[in-house]
Each structure stands twice: as structure tokens, then as C-alpha cells.
Amino acid sequence: MRYIVVGAGAVGSSIGARLVENGRDAVLVARGAQLDALRAGGIRFTTPEGTRQVPVPVVDGPEAVELRTGDVLVLAVKTQHSAAALSEWVDRPVADGSTAGESLPLVCAQNGVESERLALRLFRRVYGMCVVLPAAFVRPGEVTAAYGPCTGALVLGRYPSGEDETARAIAAELEKCAFHVPVVADVMRWKYGKLLGNLTQTVEALCGPVRPGGPAAELAALSRAEGTAVLSAAGIGYADAAELADLRSGRVELQVPAAGGVLGSTWQSLARRSGSIEADYINGEFVLLGRTYGTPTPVNETLLRLARDSARTRREPGTVLPEAVLGLFVRD
């Protein structure tokens, strides 16, 4: 199999680098400064084993790749960019006369639960991947993945449910590239569990590190409480915190200091002044479900508004006072 990783941020670059340095065939799809840096010198990749340059093949889009039978598309863009990426790839011809949407497996290696829905409209073979891969995009061409002995845990399964030989084959290859990859029949249950945890990332991005007992932690707890209430109202099952902790235990543990600390992807988006943020598909997913099933979500609505405003105005991450936000909901 050849892996075409669409999106060369922290997650996509980490997966691509691990595949290439373990002898697998992989291509990264990048743009802008990241494309230029990867073309010039590959990925400067820091892991517990050390720092090295990994010469990952890179292209600027689907027109630069001749697709063939056996290719696997790995969608690793932020969810707000999924629709555009899927549209670019779905009609690309494959060597056997089919198109990518007709014949190639597409793995959604992303936060949130929306990309799988978008993909299944266009691609016949869609797989969900619950990504627990704490990595930092330091600067163009440089990524730190500070955890080990596995770089990440990637729970994989067919969407909307099930498992098959393709999932098991992908998992077997990734297992040989420093990842822990359970194959499950209920992958979206894992993704909803991870989505609840991602709510804390939004608070972190807005208010700074979420420390136990602090106001940011209280705000995150309110956000998650709304999330669990919404999932209960919708009848959606999710992996709980203990299951997610067990997934990581002894496998995905911090082993070396990460550049800038271990901060989530939402923080990284604000820090890069990217102008967009994934909160629409994190907090926004719970807002959507709350409105659909009649469950109030005032905390997540507020956090979503603040996150969108911070992205639009290129506001520094960690500059919103959690006490001010809490004051909207908590009264003595």
C-alpha cells in the first residue's frame, strides 16, 4: 500500500514521517510554507529517539499524484478544510479506470465526527480514525512528537461501523511504524469520546493551560458536562475517560520535553494566526446536537463564539480570562 497523507500539519507529518522512516511508501500533500520547507529538506522530526531529517516525498495537490490500485488516502486536514479536500480528490482517476471516490479507501485521521459524514457522500470506502497523537507543529518543516514508546494511538474502523481486511492491513502496517492501532467495529464511539476531551482544548486555547482546581478547569468541566448531557439526549455512546486513559497507558507517555509545551491543536491554530479554527466541529458539534435534541448548551455556544472571534481577529491564544467567562454562568 501507498499512503497519500492529505494535510501536513502535526498529525499528518508525524504519520508520514513514521511511515517513510520505516520503509513504507508515503506521500505528503502540503501547501504554502510547509510545502516549501518539506521540499527543501524534508521533516525535521523530533521524537524520544532524537531529532533527524526525514525526506518525505511531498506534492502540492491531487494533480501531482498518479493514483493507483492499493493507494490509501489519509485525510489529516483540520475539519473545516475537509469539504474542499474531499472535493479535490474524489474524481481523480485511478490506474484501473475507476476514480478515487469509487475505489480507494479514505481514512479520516481527524478530530470531530463530521468528516466521515462528508466523506461518505463522495467515497464508498470510508474509515474513521480516533487520533490520540500529541504532536506539535513547531514551524514549517519541523514537528515534535514527544510521546512513546508509541508515537500515538490510532483507533481504526469502517464508517459508519464495522471492521474489514483493509482496516486490519492498514493497522498492521502502522503498528510497525511506532503506532498503537486497535481495529474496532465501533470507531465513532471512540471518536465521540475523544471529542468530549477536545472540549478542554478549546478552553486551553482561549484561556491558557487548564490546571486542576483552577477557573479554566471549572470552565472545561462545565463544557464537558453539557457535552455528556447532549450525547445522552441523542442516544450516542462514547468511550469514557477511563477507556481513553487505558488506550494510552504504557504506550503513549510523555518522554521528552515538547517545544513550547504539549499544547493542543486548537491552541496551535491560534498561535499560527491561521484565521480558522476547528471549534465549529468540536464545540459546534455539541451545539448542533443540543439544538437538535432540545438540550441547552450555553457554555459551548459561548466558547464557540469566543473561539471564532479569536481566530478571526488573530488573537493570541490564552488571553481570555476564564473568570470572566465563568461569570456568565456561575452565580454565588
Short mmCIF file of C-alpha atoms in Angstrom, two decimals:
data_model
loop_
_atom_site.label_atom_id
_atom_site.label_comp_id
_atom_site.label_asym_id
_atom_site.label_seq_id
_atom_site.Cartn_x
_atom_site.Cartn_y
_atom_site.Cartn_z
CA MET A 1 0.00 0.00 0.00
CA ARG A 2 0.98 3.59 -0.63
CA TYR A 3 -0.27 6.19 1.81
CA ILE A 4 -1.22 9.62 0.50
CA VAL A 5 -1.50 11.86 3.54
CA VAL A 6 -3.63 14.88 2.70
CA GLY A 7 -2.61 17.55 5.19
CA ALA A 8 0.91 18.03 6.54
CA GLY A 9 0.29 19.51 9.96
CA ALA A 10 1.48 17.92 13.18
CA VAL A 11 -0.60 14.75 12.80
CA GLY A 12 -0.15 14.26 9.06
CA SER A 13 3.58 14.96 9.21
CA SER A 14 4.07 12.57 12.14
CA ILE A 15 2.23 9.77 10.35
CA GLY A 16 4.07 10.45 7.09
CA ALA A 17 7.48 10.63 8.74
CA ARG A 18 6.97 7.41 10.69
CA LEU A 19 5.80 5.58 7.57
CA VAL A 20 8.74 6.73 5.46
CA GLU A 21 11.46 6.08 8.02
CA ASN A 22 10.06 2.57 8.50
CA GLY A 23 10.30 1.79 4.79
CA ARG A 24 6.68 2.37 3.80
CA ASP A 25 5.60 4.20 0.66
CA ALA A 26 4.03 7.54 1.58
CA VAL A 27 3.41 10.94 0.03
CA LEU A 28 2.51 14.10 1.93
CA VAL A 29 0.22 16.71 0.42
CA ALA A 30 1.12 20.17 1.71
CA ARG A 31 0.75 23.83 0.84
CA GLY A 32 2.32 27.20 1.50
CA ALA A 33 5.37 27.49 3.71
CA GLN A 34 5.08 23.89 4.83
CA LEU A 35 5.25 22.68 1.23
CA ASP A 36 8.34 24.80 0.61
CA ALA A 37 10.07 23.56 3.76
CA LEU A 38 9.34 19.89 3.08
CA ARG A 39 10.55 20.18 -0.49
CA ALA A 40 13.73 21.85 0.67
CA GLY A 41 14.73 19.47 3.44
CA GLY A 42 12.02 17.06 4.50
CA ILE A 43 10.62 16.95 8.03
CA ARG A 44 12.83 17.89 10.95
CA PHE A 45 11.25 15.27 13.20
CA THR A 46 11.84 15.14 16.95
CA THR A 47 10.76 12.06 18.92
CA PRO A 48 12.09 10.31 22.02
CA GLU A 49 14.72 8.71 19.75
CA GLY A 50 16.15 12.09 18.84
CA THR A 51 15.94 14.68 16.07
CA ARG A 52 16.54 13.86 12.41
CA GLN A 53 15.61 14.98 8.90
CA VAL A 54 13.11 12.64 7.25
CA PRO A 55 12.98 13.13 3.45
CA VAL A 56 9.26 12.62 2.90
CA PRO A 57 8.01 12.86 -0.69
CA VAL A 58 5.69 15.86 -0.96
CA VAL A 59 3.30 17.27 -3.57
CA ASP A 60 1.08 20.33 -3.75
CA GLY A 61 -2.20 18.68 -4.72
CA PRO A 62 -4.03 15.79 -6.39
CA GLU A 63 -2.92 16.72 -9.89
CA ALA A 64 0.66 15.90 -8.89
CA VAL A 65 -0.12 12.28 -7.96
CA GLU A 66 -0.94 9.43 -10.33
CA LEU A 67 -3.26 7.28 -8.23
CA ARG A 68 -3.01 3.51 -8.39
CA THR A 69 -4.79 0.49 -7.03
CA GLY A 70 -3.69 -0.09 -3.45
CA ASP A 71 -3.36 3.58 -2.54
CA VAL A 72 -4.82 4.70 0.78
CA LEU A 73 -5.93 8.31 1.23
CA VAL A 74 -5.38 9.61 4.77
CA LEU A 75 -7.32 12.81 5.37
CA ALA A 76 -5.39 14.79 8.02
CA VAL A 77 -6.53 18.36 7.37
CA LYS A 78 -8.47 20.26 10.01
CA THR A 79 -12.18 19.50 9.73
CA GLN A 80 -13.01 22.98 8.43
CA HIS A 81 -10.95 22.14 5.34
CA SER A 82 -12.39 18.66 4.78
CA ALA A 83 -15.11 19.50 2.27
CA ALA A 84 -12.67 21.27 -0.05
CA ALA A 85 -10.10 18.48 0.19
CA LEU A 86 -12.65 15.74 -0.44
CA SER A 87 -13.95 17.59 -3.48
CA GLU A 88 -10.42 17.88 -4.88
CA TRP A 89 -9.70 14.15 -4.56
CA VAL A 90 -12.98 12.31 -5.19
CA ASP A 91 -12.92 12.41 -9.02
CA ARG A 92 -9.21 11.83 -9.51
CA PRO A 93 -8.61 8.89 -11.87
CA VAL A 94 -7.05 5.67 -10.61
CA ALA A 95 -4.86 3.50 -12.84
CA ASP A 96 -7.52 0.75 -13.03
CA GLY A 97 -10.02 3.12 -14.68
CA SER A 98 -12.00 3.93 -11.55
CA THR A 99 -11.93 7.13 -9.52
CA ALA A 100 -10.66 7.72 -6.00
CA GLY A 101 -14.20 8.01 -4.70
CA GLU A 102 -15.21 4.72 -6.27
CA SER A 103 -12.33 2.51 -5.24
CA LEU A 104 -9.79 3.93 -2.80
CA PRO A 105 -10.12 3.68 0.98
CA LEU A 106 -10.23 7.05 2.71
CA VAL A 107 -9.20 7.30 6.38
CA CYS A 108 -10.38 10.35 8.35
CA ALA A 109 -7.48 10.88 10.77
CA GLN A 110 -9.03 13.92 12.44
CA ASN A 111 -10.78 15.29 15.47
CA GLY A 112 -14.54 15.55 15.31
CA VAL A 113 -17.19 13.38 13.68
CA GLU A 114 -18.19 15.49 10.68
CA SER A 115 -15.56 14.49 8.12
CA GLU A 116 -16.80 10.91 7.94
CA ARG A 117 -20.30 12.19 7.13
CA LEU A 118 -18.91 14.47 4.43
CA ALA A 119 -16.71 11.72 3.01
CA LEU A 120 -19.43 9.07 2.76
CA ARG A 121 -21.35 11.29 0.38
CA LEU A 122 -18.44 11.04 -2.06
CA PHE A 123 -16.32 7.99 -1.16
CA ARG A 124 -17.58 4.41 -0.99
CA ARG A 125 -14.90 3.19 1.41
CA VAL A 126 -14.64 5.45 4.43
CA TYR A 127 -12.78 4.68 7.68
CA GLY A 128 -12.82 6.62 10.91
CA MET A 129 -9.67 7.05 12.96
CA CYS A 130 -9.67 8.27 16.55
CA VAL A 131 -6.34 10.07 16.72
CA VAL A 132 -4.52 10.26 20.04
CA LEU A 133 -1.24 11.66 18.77
CA PRO A 134 0.11 14.57 20.84
CA ALA A 135 2.43 16.37 18.43
CA ALA A 136 3.42 19.98 17.90
CA PHE A 137 3.86 21.84 14.62
CA VAL A 138 6.84 23.94 15.73
CA ARG A 139 7.43 25.84 12.48
CA PRO A 140 7.26 24.97 8.77
CA GLY A 141 9.21 21.75 8.24
CA GLU A 142 9.57 20.98 11.96
CA VAL A 143 7.38 18.70 14.09
CA THR A 144 7.83 17.33 17.59
CA ALA A 145 6.14 14.09 18.66
CA ALA A 146 7.35 13.75 22.22
CA TYR A 147 5.48 10.62 23.31
CA GLY A 148 6.49 6.98 23.41
CA PRO A 149 7.06 4.14 23.16
CA CYS A 150 4.27 4.65 20.62
CA THR A 151 4.07 7.98 18.81
CA GLY A 152 0.29 7.77 19.05
CA ALA A 153 -2.74 5.57 19.43
CA LEU A 154 -4.91 5.42 16.30
CA VAL A 155 -8.20 3.58 16.80
CA LEU A 156 -9.40 2.48 13.36
CA GLY A 157 -12.65 1.12 11.95
CA ARG A 158 -15.01 1.22 8.99
CA TYR A 159 -17.54 4.06 8.88
CA PRO A 160 -20.32 4.08 9.95
CA SER A 161 -19.43 0.81 11.68
CA GLY A 162 -17.64 -2.48 11.19
CA GLU A 163 -14.15 -3.73 10.52
CA ASP A 164 -12.64 -5.41 7.47
CA GLU A 165 -9.43 -6.70 5.93
CA THR A 166 -8.44 -3.25 4.68
CA ALA A 167 -8.64 -1.81 8.20
CA ARG A 168 -6.63 -4.71 9.57
CA ALA A 169 -3.99 -4.35 6.84
CA ILE A 170 -3.60 -0.61 7.47
CA ALA A 171 -3.41 -1.21 11.21
CA ALA A 172 -0.76 -3.91 10.80
CA GLU A 173 1.45 -1.56 8.78
CA LEU A 174 1.03 1.37 11.18
CA GLU A 175 1.76 -0.92 14.14
CA LYS A 176 5.19 -1.49 12.59
CA CYS A 177 5.75 2.28 12.42
CA ALA A 178 5.58 3.13 16.14
CA PHE A 179 1.80 3.42 16.45
CA HIS A 180 -0.73 1.51 18.55
CA VAL A 181 -3.66 0.77 16.22
CA PRO A 182 -6.63 -1.17 17.60
CA VAL A 183 -9.20 -2.12 14.95
CA VAL A 184 -12.76 -1.80 16.26
CA ALA A 185 -16.28 -2.16 14.91
CA ASP A 186 -17.49 0.98 16.74
CA VAL A 187 -14.89 3.59 15.85
CA MET A 188 -17.31 6.51 16.14
CA ARG A 189 -17.90 5.63 19.79
CA TRP A 190 -14.19 6.30 20.29
CA LYS A 191 -14.31 9.47 18.26
CA TYR A 192 -17.20 10.86 20.31
CA GLY A 193 -15.24 10.07 23.48
CA LYS A 194 -12.22 11.92 22.12
CA LEU A 195 -14.50 14.79 21.07
CA LEU A 196 -15.56 15.29 24.67
CA GLY A 197 -11.91 15.57 25.64
CA ASN A 198 -11.30 18.07 22.84
CA LEU A 199 -13.66 20.49 24.59
CA THR A 200 -10.86 21.11 27.08
CA GLN A 201 -8.60 22.07 24.16
CA THR A 202 -10.91 24.96 23.29
CA VAL A 203 -10.74 26.28 26.85
CA GLU A 204 -6.95 25.85 26.79
CA ALA A 205 -6.66 27.77 23.53
CA LEU A 206 -8.75 30.63 24.85
CA CYS A 207 -7.68 30.78 28.49
CA GLY A 208 -4.31 29.06 28.76
CA PRO A 209 -3.26 25.79 30.40
CA VAL A 210 -6.10 24.01 32.21
CA ARG A 211 -4.74 23.29 35.69
CA PRO A 212 -6.65 21.19 38.26
CA GLY A 213 -8.69 23.34 40.62
CA GLY A 214 -8.33 26.49 38.57
CA PRO A 215 -11.05 28.53 36.85
CA ALA A 216 -10.13 27.21 33.41
CA ALA A 217 -10.61 23.65 34.71
CA GLU A 218 -14.01 24.63 36.09
CA LEU A 219 -14.99 26.08 32.73
CA ALA A 220 -13.82 22.95 30.92
CA ALA A 221 -15.83 20.79 33.31
CA LEU A 222 -18.99 22.78 32.57
CA SER A 223 -18.35 22.39 28.85
CA ARG A 224 -17.89 18.62 29.17
CA ALA A 225 -20.97 18.28 31.38
CA GLU A 226 -23.03 19.88 28.62
CA GLY A 227 -21.40 17.53 26.13
CA THR A 228 -22.25 14.37 28.07
CA ALA A 229 -25.84 15.60 28.58
CA VAL A 230 -26.19 16.19 24.85
CA LEU A 231 -24.82 12.75 23.94
CA SER A 232 -27.19 11.15 26.44
CA ALA A 233 -30.16 13.03 24.96
CA ALA A 234 -29.12 11.96 21.46
CA GLY A 235 -28.58 8.33 22.50
CA ILE A 236 -24.97 8.41 21.28
CA GLY A 237 -22.49 6.15 23.05
CA TYR A 238 -18.92 7.22 23.71
CA ALA A 239 -15.70 5.86 25.11
CA ASP A 240 -15.29 7.16 28.64
CA ALA A 241 -12.25 8.80 30.17
CA ALA A 242 -11.06 5.54 31.72
CA GLU A 243 -11.08 3.77 28.34
CA LEU A 244 -9.19 6.58 26.69
CA ALA A 245 -6.67 6.60 29.53
CA ASP A 246 -6.21 2.85 29.19
CA LEU A 247 -5.66 3.27 25.45
CA ARG A 248 -2.67 5.47 26.20
CA SER A 249 -1.39 3.82 29.37
CA GLY A 250 2.11 2.43 28.94
CA ARG A 251 2.02 3.25 25.23
CA VAL A 252 1.61 6.99 24.65
CA GLU A 253 3.51 8.61 27.51
CA LEU A 254 5.45 11.90 27.53
CA GLN A 255 9.15 11.04 27.24
CA VAL A 256 10.93 14.22 26.13
CA PRO A 257 10.11 17.92 26.59
CA ALA A 258 7.95 19.16 23.73
CA ALA A 259 8.82 22.50 22.13
CA GLY A 260 6.54 25.13 23.62
CA GLY A 261 4.95 22.56 25.93
CA VAL A 262 2.36 19.98 24.99
CA LEU A 263 -0.48 22.20 23.80
CA GLY A 264 -3.45 21.09 21.75
CA SER A 265 -4.12 21.60 18.07
CA THR A 266 -6.66 24.37 18.76
CA TRP A 267 -4.01 26.36 20.63
CA GLN A 268 -1.59 25.75 17.77
CA SER A 269 -4.12 27.09 15.24
CA LEU A 270 -4.48 30.34 17.17
CA ALA A 271 -0.73 30.61 17.70
CA ARG A 272 -0.13 30.29 13.94
CA ARG A 273 -2.72 33.03 13.22
CA SER A 274 -4.27 30.70 10.67
CA GLY A 275 -7.56 32.62 10.63
CA SER A 276 -9.66 29.49 11.14
CA ILE A 277 -10.28 27.10 13.99
CA GLU A 278 -11.75 23.63 14.44
CA ALA A 279 -14.14 24.67 17.22
CA ASP A 280 -17.06 24.68 14.75
CA TYR A 281 -16.71 20.89 14.69
CA ILE A 282 -15.81 20.42 18.37
CA ASN A 283 -17.97 22.72 20.48
CA GLY A 284 -20.16 23.24 17.44
CA GLU A 285 -20.97 19.54 17.23
CA PHE A 286 -22.43 19.63 20.75
CA VAL A 287 -24.28 22.86 19.99
CA LEU A 288 -25.79 21.22 16.91
CA LEU A 289 -26.84 18.11 18.83
CA GLY A 290 -28.18 20.21 21.69
CA ARG A 291 -30.39 22.20 19.34
CA THR A 292 -31.49 19.02 17.60
CA TYR A 293 -32.45 17.19 20.81
CA GLY A 294 -33.63 20.12 22.92
CA THR A 295 -30.68 20.22 25.34
CA PRO A 296 -29.31 23.67 26.26
CA THR A 297 -25.60 24.26 25.57
CA PRO A 298 -24.94 27.87 26.67
CA VAL A 299 -21.33 27.22 27.74
CA ASN A 300 -20.34 25.63 24.45
CA GLU A 301 -22.19 28.29 22.47
CA THR A 302 -20.19 30.94 24.29
CA LEU A 303 -16.87 29.12 23.87
CA LEU A 304 -17.60 28.62 20.18
CA ARG A 305 -18.32 32.32 19.71
CA LEU A 306 -15.13 33.29 21.55
CA ALA A 307 -13.04 30.78 19.58
CA ARG A 308 -14.37 32.01 16.26
CA ASP A 309 -13.74 35.63 17.28
CA SER A 310 -10.19 34.80 18.39
CA ALA A 311 -9.44 33.10 15.07
CA ARG A 312 -10.97 35.90 13.01
CA THR A 313 -9.10 38.67 14.86
CA ARG A 314 -5.83 36.67 15.10
CA ARG A 315 -5.94 36.98 18.88
CA GLU A 316 -3.12 35.49 20.93
CA PRO A 317 -4.04 32.14 22.48
CA GLY A 318 -4.51 32.03 26.24
CA THR A 319 -5.61 35.65 26.64
CA VAL A 320 -9.28 35.21 27.58
CA LEU A 321 -9.90 35.38 31.34
CA PRO A 322 -11.70 32.19 32.40
CA GLU A 323 -13.19 34.01 35.40
CA ALA A 324 -14.95 36.40 33.04
CA VAL A 325 -16.47 33.53 31.06
CA LEU A 326 -17.44 31.64 34.21
CA GLY A 327 -19.18 34.76 35.50
CA LEU A 328 -21.71 34.41 32.72
CA PHE A 329 -22.88 31.04 34.07
CA VAL A 330 -21.88 30.69 37.71
CA ARG A 331 -23.51 32.82 40.39
CA ASP A 332 -22.76 32.86 44.14
#
